[in-house]
Amino acid sequence: MHNRTKYFSPNLIIFLAITVFLSGCTFFPACSLYITSNPSGAKIFLNGNYTGEVTPALIENLSPGTYDILLTLDNPPMTGSGTVVVDSGQTPSLAMKLVPRVAYRALLIGVDKYKHFLISDLMAPPHDVFRVSQVLEQARFGESGTAFSVINTLIGEDATYTNIMQGITSTFRDANNNDISYFYYSGHGLNEGGTVAVSSYDATFEYGSFNGWITVDELAAKLANIPGTKVVIFDSCHSGGFIGKDLSLRG
């Protein structure tokens, strides 16, 4: 009798492993996840990747593990987020209530140069805008880590009266009641006869004239047209006058 030894070559083992992988077979049962939302129709993201599905949906062929869930609805803008652990062979259900999605926008203005020869130039405003922009770019809000969708800047000669007023309109034109809008200004301010204002690049310097200056009333009226919450930050002389707290009489 002849004894024949049976063995599998390394190449055969590799071939079988590749075949099993490509066939979709695994050594662990495939997992599924059923996701619903109120309201429905939200896009489903798993660990930051869009699944191509909207709620309600059964997400199949998942590996066991922990998944970060993000749901987004475009109309009306709403969102929801959570974390779920999926075990082998299980199909857990996750019901999520969506909340209004908040968008953050900012317009940052730094006026360091002035067209009128009697208005002295400044050094700090461009640096102020740069550093504030850095902070806002890194800011994240809420469980979903919402970042600023818009950060616009106007600096120096670009910060004309017209550009500033148009910049407010264009930067915040898509805002709704859920959104938060930031307006930042660094530059000259004045209080003349009880009227408080901040300057643009093309502001004039004439007694009793506010050409090129943005007064409290003008800015308040402009910002009042923006839905939602407004955050206004001033770095200028007499900035307290915008909330009725000017200290100009102190001298």
Tab-separated table of C-alpha atoms in Angstrom:
chain	number	residue	atom	x	y	z
A	1	MET	CA	0.000	0.000	0.000
A	2	HIS	CA	1.117	3.494	-0.685
A	3	ASN	CA	0.297	6.326	1.729
A	4	ARG	CA	-0.450	9.608	0.001
A	5	THR	CA	-0.177	12.776	2.067
A	6	LYS	CA	-2.929	15.316	1.432
A	7	TYR	CA	-1.998	18.962	1.681
A	8	PHE	CA	-3.121	22.378	0.435
A	9	SER	CA	-0.562	24.564	-1.224
A	10	PRO	CA	-0.265	28.205	-0.081
A	11	ASN	CA	-1.482	29.344	-3.504
A	12	LEU	CA	-4.620	27.233	-3.160
A	13	ILE	CA	-5.359	28.687	0.283
A	14	ILE	CA	-4.976	32.239	-1.037
A	15	PHE	CA	-7.221	31.428	-3.992
A	16	LEU	CA	-9.941	30.052	-1.717
A	17	ALA	CA	-9.750	33.101	0.579
A	18	ILE	CA	-10.124	35.492	-2.349
A	19	THR	CA	-13.053	33.460	-3.693
A	20	VAL	CA	-14.830	33.598	-0.325
A	21	PHE	CA	-14.249	37.351	-0.063
A	22	LEU	CA	-15.503	38.132	-3.565
A	23	SER	CA	-18.544	35.925	-3.126
A	24	GLY	CA	-19.663	38.060	-0.161
A	25	CYS	CA	-19.289	35.264	2.377
A	26	THR	CA	-17.821	36.029	5.772
A	27	PHE	CA	-17.090	34.090	8.895
A	28	PHE	CA	-19.496	36.370	10.790
A	29	PRO	CA	-23.203	36.871	10.099
A	30	ALA	CA	-23.934	40.066	8.160
A	31	CYS	CA	-25.602	42.857	10.132
A	32	SER	CA	-28.388	45.231	9.203
A	33	LEU	CA	-29.741	48.482	10.599
A	34	TYR	CA	-33.254	49.869	10.201
A	35	ILE	CA	-33.457	53.658	10.454
A	36	THR	CA	-36.549	55.837	10.583
A	37	SER	CA	-36.929	59.567	11.172
A	38	ASN	CA	-39.613	62.100	11.975
A	39	PRO	CA	-40.104	63.646	9.482
A	40	SER	CA	-39.041	61.018	6.947
A	41	GLY	CA	-37.074	61.442	3.722
A	42	ALA	CA	-33.744	62.319	5.382
A	43	LYS	CA	-30.440	61.310	3.811
A	44	ILE	CA	-28.556	58.695	5.834
A	45	PHE	CA	-24.835	59.008	6.560
A	46	LEU	CA	-22.861	56.253	8.319
A	47	ASN	CA	-19.509	57.296	9.791
A	48	GLY	CA	-19.509	60.358	7.530
A	49	ASN	CA	-20.297	58.464	4.303
A	50	TYR	CA	-23.579	58.881	2.421
A	51	THR	CA	-25.313	55.514	2.046
A	52	GLY	CA	-27.459	56.563	-0.910
A	53	GLU	CA	-30.555	55.847	1.198
A	54	VAL	CA	-33.223	58.055	2.771
A	55	THR	CA	-35.400	57.296	5.773
A	56	PRO	CA	-37.088	54.940	6.348
A	57	ALA	CA	-34.494	52.456	5.107
A	58	LEU	CA	-32.924	49.105	5.899
A	59	ILE	CA	-29.139	49.302	5.639
A	60	GLU	CA	-27.799	45.812	4.971
A	61	ASN	CA	-24.441	44.008	4.800
A	62	LEU	CA	-22.873	45.914	7.658
A	63	SER	CA	-19.940	44.652	9.651
A	64	PRO	CA	-20.365	44.413	13.428
A	65	GLY	CA	-19.291	47.588	15.164
A	66	THR	CA	-20.206	51.102	16.264
A	67	TYR	CA	-21.708	53.516	13.740
A	68	ASP	CA	-22.147	57.283	13.915
A	69	ILE	CA	-25.450	58.176	12.277
A	70	LEU	CA	-26.172	61.547	10.657
A	71	LEU	CA	-29.512	62.344	9.036
A	72	THR	CA	-30.053	65.478	6.946
A	73	LEU	CA	-33.241	66.820	5.423
A	74	ASP	CA	-33.037	69.596	2.841
A	75	ASN	CA	-36.590	70.916	2.864
A	76	PRO	CA	-37.194	72.051	5.525
A	77	PRO	CA	-33.548	72.064	6.653
A	78	MET	CA	-33.371	69.612	9.567
A	79	THR	CA	-30.838	67.214	11.008
A	80	GLY	CA	-30.392	64.429	13.537
A	81	SER	CA	-27.423	62.464	14.823
A	82	GLY	CA	-26.694	59.521	17.070
A	83	THR	CA	-24.564	56.436	17.650
A	84	VAL	CA	-25.594	52.790	17.462
A	85	VAL	CA	-23.798	49.498	18.139
A	86	VAL	CA	-24.546	46.703	15.678
A	87	ASP	CA	-23.806	43.138	16.764
A	88	SER	CA	-23.383	40.038	14.607
A	89	GLY	CA	-26.587	38.767	13.054
A	90	GLN	CA	-28.755	41.530	14.531
A	91	THR	CA	-30.965	44.164	12.935
A	92	PRO	CA	-31.489	46.952	15.472
A	93	SER	CA	-33.981	49.731	14.780
A	94	LEU	CA	-33.156	53.386	15.281
A	95	ALA	CA	-35.900	56.030	15.338
A	96	MET	CA	-34.653	59.617	15.259
A	97	LYS	CA	-36.502	62.903	15.675
A	98	LEU	CA	-35.032	65.594	13.440
A	99	VAL	CA	-34.461	69.134	14.681
A	100	PRO	CA	-34.111	72.337	12.658
A	101	ARG	CA	-30.685	72.568	11.070
A	102	VAL	CA	-28.685	75.623	12.109
A	103	ALA	CA	-26.392	77.349	9.615
A	104	TYR	CA	-23.623	79.697	10.729
A	105	ARG	CA	-22.447	82.589	8.555
A	106	ALA	CA	-20.068	85.471	9.182
A	107	LEU	CA	-19.063	88.790	7.637
A	108	LEU	CA	-15.771	90.149	8.993
A	109	ILE	CA	-14.751	93.752	8.242
A	110	GLY	CA	-11.385	95.356	8.942
A	111	VAL	CA	-10.865	98.945	7.809
A	112	ASP	CA	-7.218	99.955	8.142
A	113	LYS	CA	-6.950	102.373	5.192
A	114	TYR	CA	-9.036	105.466	4.563
A	115	LYS	CA	-9.603	107.482	1.443
A	116	HIS	CA	-9.989	110.816	3.258
A	117	PHE	CA	-6.632	112.339	4.212
A	118	LEU	CA	-7.877	113.555	7.599
A	119	ILE	CA	-8.800	110.042	8.764
A	120	SER	CA	-5.721	108.293	10.086
A	121	ASP	CA	-4.879	104.785	8.906
A	122	LEU	CA	-4.790	101.903	11.366
A	123	MET	CA	-2.572	98.833	11.667
A	124	ALA	CA	-4.598	96.251	13.578
A	125	PRO	CA	-7.865	95.655	11.635
A	126	PRO	CA	-6.502	93.213	8.989
A	127	HIS	CA	-4.818	91.172	11.724
A	128	ASP	CA	-8.019	91.244	13.790
A	129	VAL	CA	-10.028	89.893	10.872
A	130	PHE	CA	-7.442	87.196	10.181
A	131	ARG	CA	-7.445	85.925	13.767
A	132	VAL	CA	-11.233	86.041	14.124
A	133	SER	CA	-11.514	84.160	10.830
A	134	GLN	CA	-9.125	81.510	12.174
A	135	VAL	CA	-11.273	81.045	15.263
A	136	LEU	CA	-14.511	80.779	13.301
A	137	GLU	CA	-13.035	78.349	10.768
A	138	GLN	CA	-12.188	75.951	13.596
A	139	ALA	CA	-15.473	76.396	15.469
A	140	ARG	CA	-17.886	73.458	15.630
A	141	PHE	CA	-21.388	73.565	17.094
A	142	GLY	CA	-23.772	70.936	18.412
A	143	GLU	CA	-23.626	67.156	18.384
A	144	SER	CA	-23.203	67.082	14.601
A	145	GLY	CA	-20.192	69.435	14.744
A	146	THR	CA	-21.683	72.071	12.467
A	147	ALA	CA	-19.098	74.426	10.951
A	148	PHE	CA	-19.520	77.888	9.444
A	149	SER	CA	-20.929	77.570	5.932
A	150	VAL	CA	-19.906	81.118	4.949
A	151	ILE	CA	-17.087	83.352	6.215
A	152	ASN	CA	-16.686	86.491	4.095
A	153	THR	CA	-14.189	89.299	4.692
A	154	LEU	CA	-13.807	92.919	3.593
A	155	ILE	CA	-10.465	94.584	4.318
A	156	GLY	CA	-8.933	97.984	3.583
A	157	GLU	CA	-9.895	99.574	0.273
A	158	ASP	CA	-12.438	96.822	-0.378
A	159	ALA	CA	-14.412	97.872	2.707
A	160	THR	CA	-16.306	100.713	1.036
A	161	TYR	CA	-19.706	101.778	2.306
A	162	THR	CA	-21.430	100.148	-0.669
A	163	ASN	CA	-19.454	96.913	-0.371
A	164	ILE	CA	-20.178	96.636	3.344
A	165	MET	CA	-23.918	97.111	2.915
A	166	GLN	CA	-24.004	94.752	-0.070
A	167	GLY	CA	-21.816	92.308	1.840
A	168	ILE	CA	-24.388	92.097	4.625
A	169	THR	CA	-27.101	91.319	2.076
A	170	SER	CA	-25.141	88.700	0.133
A	171	THR	CA	-23.555	86.963	3.130
A	172	PHE	CA	-26.815	86.440	5.010
A	173	ARG	CA	-29.329	86.215	2.160
A	174	ASP	CA	-30.045	82.499	2.740
A	175	ALA	CA	-30.505	82.798	6.510
A	176	ASN	CA	-33.683	81.489	8.112
A	177	ASN	CA	-35.127	81.692	11.618
A	178	ASN	CA	-32.920	78.831	12.839
A	179	ASP	CA	-29.619	80.327	11.682
A	180	ILE	CA	-26.965	82.393	13.458
A	181	SER	CA	-25.276	85.306	11.677
A	182	TYR	CA	-22.036	86.938	12.863
A	183	PHE	CA	-21.082	90.528	12.002
A	184	TYR	CA	-17.599	91.666	13.066
A	185	TYR	CA	-16.114	95.147	12.604
A	186	SER	CA	-12.668	96.537	13.386
A	187	GLY	CA	-11.900	100.170	12.543
A	188	HIS	CA	-12.715	103.768	13.414
A	189	GLY	CA	-15.874	104.823	15.225
A	190	LEU	CA	-17.263	108.191	16.280
A	191	ASN	CA	-20.000	109.876	18.238
A	192	GLU	CA	-21.051	113.176	16.737
A	193	GLY	CA	-23.960	115.002	18.285
A	194	GLY	CA	-25.210	111.782	19.837
A	195	THR	CA	-25.084	109.848	16.553
A	196	VAL	CA	-22.746	106.872	16.789
A	197	ALA	CA	-21.253	105.375	13.635
A	198	VAL	CA	-18.378	103.276	12.279
A	199	SER	CA	-16.387	104.167	9.193
A	200	SER	CA	-15.921	102.606	5.801
A	201	TYR	CA	-12.873	103.075	3.552
A	202	ASP	CA	-14.547	105.974	1.708
A	203	ALA	CA	-15.938	107.786	4.749
A	204	THR	CA	-15.724	111.582	4.682
A	205	PHE	CA	-14.578	113.829	7.528
A	206	GLU	CA	-16.936	116.764	7.588
A	207	TYR	CA	-18.799	118.141	10.585
A	208	GLY	CA	-22.432	117.076	10.505
A	209	SER	CA	-21.897	114.710	7.553
A	210	PHE	CA	-22.052	110.938	7.792
A	211	ASN	CA	-21.240	110.107	4.192
A	212	GLY	CA	-19.498	106.739	4.181
A	213	TRP	CA	-20.229	106.155	7.869
A	214	ILE	CA	-22.574	103.408	9.044
A	215	THR	CA	-24.769	104.690	11.861
A	216	VAL	CA	-26.470	102.700	14.603
A	217	ASP	CA	-29.857	103.116	12.945
A	218	GLU	CA	-28.570	102.040	9.511
A	219	LEU	CA	-26.912	98.922	10.811
A	220	ALA	CA	-29.859	98.013	13.035
A	221	ALA	CA	-32.251	98.337	10.085
A	222	LYS	CA	-29.974	96.266	7.858
A	223	LEU	CA	-29.533	93.479	10.406
A	224	ALA	CA	-33.261	93.482	11.221
A	225	ASN	CA	-33.895	92.116	7.710
A	226	ILE	CA	-31.867	88.985	8.512
A	227	PRO	CA	-33.930	86.147	10.048
A	228	GLY	CA	-32.602	84.260	13.046
A	229	THR	CA	-30.044	85.229	15.665
A	230	LYS	CA	-27.455	87.960	15.057
A	231	VAL	CA	-24.127	88.217	16.870
A	232	VAL	CA	-22.539	91.664	16.461
A	233	ILE	CA	-18.961	92.363	17.582
A	234	PHE	CA	-17.285	95.796	17.401
A	235	ASP	CA	-13.677	96.769	17.968
A	236	SER	CA	-13.871	100.536	17.553
A	237	CYS	CA	-14.115	103.781	19.452
A	238	HIS	CA	-17.625	104.575	20.708
A	239	SER	CA	-18.798	101.035	19.986
A	240	GLY	CA	-20.772	101.151	23.226
A	241	GLY	CA	-23.059	103.614	21.515
A	242	PHE	CA	-24.528	100.760	19.494
A	243	ILE	CA	-26.147	99.462	22.682
A	244	GLY	CA	-26.664	102.871	24.320
A	245	LYS	CA	-23.554	102.568	26.538
A	246	ASP	CA	-21.156	105.065	24.953
A	247	LEU	CA	-18.591	106.573	27.351
A	248	SER	CA	-17.770	109.564	25.149
A	249	LEU	CA	-18.642	112.076	27.871
A	250	ARG	CA	-15.843	110.679	29.998
A	251	GLY	CA	-13.424	112.530	27.692
